mmCIF file of the C-alpha atoms, coordinates in Angstrom:
data_MODEL
# 
_entry.id   MODEL 
# 
loop_
_atom_site.group_PDB 
_atom_site.id 
_atom_site.type_symbol 
_atom_site.label_atom_id 
_atom_site.label_alt_id 
_atom_site.label_comp_id 
_atom_site.label_asym_id 
_atom_site.label_entity_id 
_atom_site.label_seq_id 
_atom_site.pdbx_PDB_ins_code 
_atom_site.Cartn_x 
_atom_site.Cartn_y 
_atom_site.Cartn_z 
_atom_site.occupancy 
_atom_site.B_iso_or_equiv 
_atom_site.pdbx_formal_charge 
_atom_site.auth_seq_id 
_atom_site.auth_comp_id 
_atom_site.auth_asym_id 
_atom_site.auth_atom_id 
_atom_site.pdbx_PDB_model_num 
ATOM 1   C CA . UNK A 1 1   ? 116.493 -99.839  -132.125 1.00 0.00 ? 1   UNK A CA 1 
ATOM 2   C CA . UNK A 1 2   ? 119.335 -102.318 -132.369 1.00 0.00 ? 2   UNK A CA 1 
ATOM 3   C CA . UNK A 1 3   ? 122.098 -102.392 -134.951 1.00 0.00 ? 3   UNK A CA 1 
ATOM 4   C CA . UNK A 1 4   ? 123.938 -105.629 -135.712 1.00 0.00 ? 4   UNK A CA 1 
ATOM 5   C CA . UNK A 1 5   ? 127.164 -106.041 -137.671 1.00 0.00 ? 5   UNK A CA 1 
ATOM 6   C CA . UNK A 1 6   ? 128.424 -109.512 -138.539 1.00 0.00 ? 6   UNK A CA 1 
ATOM 7   C CA . UNK A 1 7   ? 131.922 -110.539 -139.500 1.00 0.00 ? 7   UNK A CA 1 
ATOM 8   C CA . UNK A 1 8   ? 134.026 -113.646 -139.826 1.00 0.00 ? 8   UNK A CA 1 
ATOM 9   C CA . UNK A 1 9   ? 132.557 -115.452 -142.813 1.00 0.00 ? 9   UNK A CA 1 
ATOM 10  C CA . UNK A 1 10  ? 134.636 -116.844 -145.608 1.00 0.00 ? 10  UNK A CA 1 
ATOM 11  C CA . UNK A 1 11  ? 135.745 -119.910 -147.511 1.00 0.00 ? 11  UNK A CA 1 
ATOM 12  C CA . UNK A 1 12  ? 136.918 -122.972 -145.631 1.00 0.00 ? 12  UNK A CA 1 
ATOM 13  C CA . UNK A 1 13  ? 137.545 -126.604 -146.447 1.00 0.00 ? 13  UNK A CA 1 
ATOM 14  C CA . UNK A 1 14  ? 135.333 -129.326 -145.078 1.00 0.00 ? 14  UNK A CA 1 
ATOM 15  C CA . UNK A 1 15  ? 136.379 -130.229 -141.549 1.00 0.00 ? 15  UNK A CA 1 
ATOM 16  C CA . UNK A 1 16  ? 137.694 -126.739 -140.893 1.00 0.00 ? 16  UNK A CA 1 
ATOM 17  C CA . UNK A 1 17  ? 136.571 -124.042 -138.478 1.00 0.00 ? 17  UNK A CA 1 
ATOM 18  C CA . UNK A 1 18  ? 135.329 -120.486 -138.568 1.00 0.00 ? 18  UNK A CA 1 
ATOM 19  C CA . UNK A 1 19  ? 134.199 -118.042 -135.921 1.00 0.00 ? 19  UNK A CA 1 
ATOM 20  C CA . UNK A 1 20  ? 131.464 -115.554 -136.676 1.00 0.00 ? 20  UNK A CA 1 
ATOM 21  C CA . UNK A 1 21  ? 131.067 -112.370 -134.665 1.00 0.00 ? 21  UNK A CA 1 
ATOM 22  C CA . UNK A 1 22  ? 128.052 -110.113 -134.241 1.00 0.00 ? 22  UNK A CA 1 
ATOM 23  C CA . UNK A 1 23  ? 128.553 -106.717 -132.656 1.00 0.00 ? 23  UNK A CA 1 
ATOM 24  C CA . UNK A 1 24  ? 125.402 -105.113 -131.282 1.00 0.00 ? 24  UNK A CA 1 
ATOM 25  C CA . UNK A 1 25  ? 124.763 -101.439 -130.618 1.00 0.00 ? 25  UNK A CA 1 
ATOM 26  C CA . UNK A 1 26  ? 121.770 -99.290  -129.766 1.00 0.00 ? 26  UNK A CA 1 
ATOM 27  C CA . UNK A 1 27  ? 119.095 -100.426 -127.302 1.00 0.00 ? 27  UNK A CA 1 
ATOM 28  C CA . UNK A 1 28  ? 121.140 -103.387 -126.104 1.00 0.00 ? 28  UNK A CA 1 
ATOM 29  C CA . UNK A 1 29  ? 119.558 -103.593 -122.646 1.00 0.00 ? 29  UNK A CA 1 
ATOM 30  C CA . UNK A 1 30  ? 116.251 -104.462 -124.319 1.00 0.00 ? 30  UNK A CA 1 
ATOM 31  C CA . UNK A 1 31  ? 117.582 -107.580 -126.039 1.00 0.00 ? 31  UNK A CA 1 
ATOM 32  C CA . UNK A 1 32  ? 115.873 -110.770 -124.845 1.00 0.00 ? 32  UNK A CA 1 
ATOM 33  C CA . UNK A 1 33  ? 117.786 -113.220 -126.998 1.00 0.00 ? 33  UNK A CA 1 
ATOM 34  C CA . UNK A 1 34  ? 120.552 -113.219 -129.583 1.00 0.00 ? 34  UNK A CA 1 
ATOM 35  C CA . UNK A 1 35  ? 120.709 -115.866 -132.254 1.00 0.00 ? 35  UNK A CA 1 
ATOM 36  C CA . UNK A 1 36  ? 122.321 -116.986 -135.467 1.00 0.00 ? 36  UNK A CA 1 
ATOM 37  C CA . UNK A 1 37  ? 120.221 -118.014 -138.414 1.00 0.00 ? 37  UNK A CA 1 
ATOM 38  C CA . UNK A 1 38  ? 121.296 -119.210 -141.823 1.00 0.00 ? 38  UNK A CA 1 
ATOM 39  C CA . UNK A 1 39  ? 119.819 -119.384 -145.266 1.00 0.00 ? 39  UNK A CA 1 
ATOM 40  C CA . UNK A 1 40  ? 121.133 -122.083 -147.530 1.00 0.00 ? 40  UNK A CA 1 
ATOM 41  C CA . UNK A 1 41  ? 120.696 -121.859 -151.307 1.00 0.00 ? 41  UNK A CA 1 
ATOM 42  C CA . UNK A 1 42  ? 117.105 -122.584 -152.212 1.00 0.00 ? 42  UNK A CA 1 
ATOM 43  C CA . UNK A 1 43  ? 116.079 -123.017 -148.568 1.00 0.00 ? 43  UNK A CA 1 
ATOM 44  C CA . UNK A 1 44  ? 114.217 -120.955 -146.000 1.00 0.00 ? 44  UNK A CA 1 
ATOM 45  C CA . UNK A 1 45  ? 116.057 -119.149 -143.251 1.00 0.00 ? 45  UNK A CA 1 
ATOM 46  C CA . UNK A 1 46  ? 116.538 -121.444 -140.253 1.00 0.00 ? 46  UNK A CA 1 
ATOM 47  C CA . UNK A 1 47  ? 117.660 -121.090 -136.662 1.00 0.00 ? 47  UNK A CA 1 
ATOM 48  C CA . UNK A 1 48  ? 121.193 -122.308 -136.011 1.00 0.00 ? 48  UNK A CA 1 
ATOM 49  C CA . UNK A 1 49  ? 121.761 -121.329 -132.378 1.00 0.00 ? 49  UNK A CA 1 
ATOM 50  C CA . UNK A 1 50  ? 120.429 -118.923 -129.788 1.00 0.00 ? 50  UNK A CA 1 
ATOM 51  C CA . UNK A 1 51  ? 121.435 -117.553 -126.398 1.00 0.00 ? 51  UNK A CA 1 
ATOM 52  C CA . UNK A 1 52  ? 119.089 -115.818 -123.998 1.00 0.00 ? 52  UNK A CA 1 
ATOM 53  C CA . UNK A 1 53  ? 119.848 -112.962 -121.652 1.00 0.00 ? 53  UNK A CA 1 
ATOM 54  C CA . UNK A 1 54  ? 120.143 -115.587 -118.895 1.00 0.00 ? 54  UNK A CA 1 
ATOM 55  C CA . UNK A 1 55  ? 122.713 -117.483 -120.910 1.00 0.00 ? 55  UNK A CA 1 
ATOM 56  C CA . UNK A 1 56  ? 120.492 -120.393 -121.914 1.00 0.00 ? 56  UNK A CA 1 
ATOM 57  C CA . UNK A 1 57  ? 121.511 -121.786 -125.289 1.00 0.00 ? 57  UNK A CA 1 
ATOM 58  C CA . UNK A 1 58  ? 119.773 -123.887 -127.893 1.00 0.00 ? 58  UNK A CA 1 
ATOM 59  C CA . UNK A 1 59  ? 120.961 -125.398 -131.153 1.00 0.00 ? 59  UNK A CA 1 
ATOM 60  C CA . UNK A 1 60  ? 119.584 -126.884 -134.309 1.00 0.00 ? 60  UNK A CA 1 
ATOM 61  C CA . UNK A 1 61  ? 120.023 -130.661 -134.309 1.00 0.00 ? 61  UNK A CA 1 
ATOM 62  C CA . UNK A 1 62  ? 122.200 -130.423 -137.412 1.00 0.00 ? 62  UNK A CA 1 
ATOM 63  C CA . UNK A 1 63  ? 124.867 -128.382 -135.615 1.00 0.00 ? 63  UNK A CA 1 
ATOM 64  C CA . UNK A 1 64  ? 124.805 -129.816 -132.088 1.00 0.00 ? 64  UNK A CA 1 
ATOM 65  C CA . UNK A 1 65  ? 128.254 -130.831 -130.977 1.00 0.00 ? 65  UNK A CA 1 
ATOM 66  C CA . UNK A 1 66  ? 129.925 -128.832 -133.746 1.00 0.00 ? 66  UNK A CA 1 
ATOM 67  C CA . UNK A 1 67  ? 128.815 -125.224 -133.214 1.00 0.00 ? 67  UNK A CA 1 
ATOM 68  C CA . UNK A 1 68  ? 128.973 -123.160 -130.038 1.00 0.00 ? 68  UNK A CA 1 
ATOM 69  C CA . UNK A 1 69  ? 127.259 -119.851 -129.402 1.00 0.00 ? 69  UNK A CA 1 
ATOM 70  C CA . UNK A 1 70  ? 128.704 -117.513 -126.791 1.00 0.00 ? 70  UNK A CA 1 
ATOM 71  C CA . UNK A 1 71  ? 128.738 -113.860 -125.897 1.00 0.00 ? 71  UNK A CA 1 
ATOM 72  C CA . UNK A 1 72  ? 131.020 -111.222 -124.463 1.00 0.00 ? 72  UNK A CA 1 
ATOM 73  C CA . UNK A 1 73  ? 128.833 -108.701 -122.635 1.00 0.00 ? 73  UNK A CA 1 
ATOM 74  C CA . UNK A 1 74  ? 131.718 -106.269 -122.212 1.00 0.00 ? 74  UNK A CA 1 
ATOM 75  C CA . UNK A 1 75  ? 132.027 -106.080 -126.002 1.00 0.00 ? 75  UNK A CA 1 
ATOM 76  C CA . UNK A 1 76  ? 128.308 -106.428 -126.753 1.00 0.00 ? 76  UNK A CA 1 
ATOM 77  C CA . UNK A 1 77  ? 129.281 -109.217 -129.110 1.00 0.00 ? 77  UNK A CA 1 
ATOM 78  C CA . UNK A 1 78  ? 127.904 -112.674 -129.788 1.00 0.00 ? 78  UNK A CA 1 
ATOM 79  C CA . UNK A 1 79  ? 130.015 -115.372 -131.401 1.00 0.00 ? 79  UNK A CA 1 
ATOM 80  C CA . UNK A 1 80  ? 129.345 -118.557 -133.297 1.00 0.00 ? 80  UNK A CA 1 
ATOM 81  C CA . UNK A 1 81  ? 132.254 -120.971 -133.221 1.00 0.00 ? 81  UNK A CA 1 
ATOM 82  C CA . UNK A 1 82  ? 131.816 -123.458 -136.032 1.00 0.00 ? 82  UNK A CA 1 
ATOM 83  C CA . UNK A 1 83  ? 133.941 -126.601 -136.021 1.00 0.00 ? 83  UNK A CA 1 
ATOM 84  C CA . UNK A 1 84  ? 133.821 -129.667 -138.208 1.00 0.00 ? 84  UNK A CA 1 
ATOM 85  C CA . UNK A 1 85  ? 132.257 -127.696 -141.029 1.00 0.00 ? 85  UNK A CA 1 
ATOM 86  C CA . UNK A 1 86  ? 130.439 -129.613 -143.751 1.00 0.00 ? 86  UNK A CA 1 
ATOM 87  C CA . UNK A 1 87  ? 129.470 -128.625 -147.268 1.00 0.00 ? 87  UNK A CA 1 
ATOM 88  C CA . UNK A 1 88  ? 125.840 -128.470 -146.126 1.00 0.00 ? 88  UNK A CA 1 
ATOM 89  C CA . UNK A 1 89  ? 126.785 -125.647 -143.738 1.00 0.00 ? 89  UNK A CA 1 
ATOM 90  C CA . UNK A 1 90  ? 127.325 -123.409 -146.756 1.00 0.00 ? 90  UNK A CA 1 
ATOM 91  C CA . UNK A 1 91  ? 124.920 -120.510 -146.308 1.00 0.00 ? 91  UNK A CA 1 
ATOM 92  C CA . UNK A 1 92  ? 124.516 -116.852 -145.557 1.00 0.00 ? 92  UNK A CA 1 
ATOM 93  C CA . UNK A 1 93  ? 124.576 -116.515 -141.783 1.00 0.00 ? 93  UNK A CA 1 
ATOM 94  C CA . UNK A 1 94  ? 122.527 -113.794 -140.119 1.00 0.00 ? 94  UNK A CA 1 
ATOM 95  C CA . UNK A 1 95  ? 122.728 -112.410 -136.617 1.00 0.00 ? 95  UNK A CA 1 
ATOM 96  C CA . UNK A 1 96  ? 119.384 -111.803 -134.942 1.00 0.00 ? 96  UNK A CA 1 
ATOM 97  C CA . UNK A 1 97  ? 118.342 -109.835 -131.880 1.00 0.00 ? 97  UNK A CA 1 
ATOM 98  C CA . UNK A 1 98  ? 114.948 -110.374 -130.275 1.00 0.00 ? 98  UNK A CA 1 
ATOM 99  C CA . UNK A 1 99  ? 113.833 -107.241 -128.465 1.00 0.00 ? 99  UNK A CA 1 
ATOM 100 C CA . UNK A 1 100 ? 110.990 -108.571 -128.842 1.00 0.00 ? 100 UNK A CA 1 
ATOM 101 C CA . UNK A 1 101 ? 110.940 -106.989 -132.280 1.00 0.00 ? 101 UNK A CA 1 
ATOM 102 C CA . UNK A 1 102 ? 113.328 -108.847 -134.563 1.00 0.00 ? 102 UNK A CA 1 
ATOM 103 C CA . UNK A 1 103 ? 116.449 -107.089 -135.764 1.00 0.00 ? 103 UNK A CA 1 
ATOM 104 C CA . UNK A 1 104 ? 118.798 -108.568 -138.354 1.00 0.00 ? 104 UNK A CA 1 
ATOM 105 C CA . UNK A 1 105 ? 122.350 -108.057 -139.462 1.00 0.00 ? 105 UNK A CA 1 
ATOM 106 C CA . UNK A 1 106 ? 123.337 -107.819 -143.099 1.00 0.00 ? 106 UNK A CA 1 
ATOM 107 C CA . UNK A 1 107 ? 124.519 -111.425 -143.285 1.00 0.00 ? 107 UNK A CA 1 
ATOM 108 C CA . UNK A 1 108 ? 127.895 -113.005 -143.865 1.00 0.00 ? 108 UNK A CA 1 
ATOM 109 C CA . UNK A 1 109 ? 128.653 -115.721 -146.397 1.00 0.00 ? 109 UNK A CA 1 
ATOM 110 C CA . UNK A 1 110 ? 130.119 -119.023 -145.244 1.00 0.00 ? 110 UNK A CA 1 
ATOM 111 C CA . UNK A 1 111 ? 131.255 -121.380 -147.984 1.00 0.00 ? 111 UNK A CA 1 
ATOM 112 C CA . UNK A 1 112 ? 132.527 -124.867 -147.173 1.00 0.00 ? 112 UNK A CA 1 
ATOM 113 C CA . UNK A 1 113 ? 134.319 -126.656 -149.968 1.00 0.00 ? 113 UNK A CA 1 
ATOM 114 C CA . UNK A 1 114 ? 134.354 -130.431 -150.066 1.00 0.00 ? 114 UNK A CA 1 
# 
């Protein structure tokens, strides 16, 4: 099993930045990919960014050029640096680990005020 704990959400003005962190513990060596998803009000959960064990990244078109996913293997932590935040980025952000079973964190709220 894998446990995920997110942190770093909050309230920010449009154009601002936030960095989300996701600390993983448990069967970490089994993780194939880490990712960030988000669920906006009234919408389905969607992929924001992912990073594979090999370090290959992918991003949703809506965040390309603004968000960056990275990881620190020594800390077993994945980050999501979010710059140029827009009101439409307001959502609950979830950390995901693909093992290949899916594990989820508890979510962290990001609110962008316009």
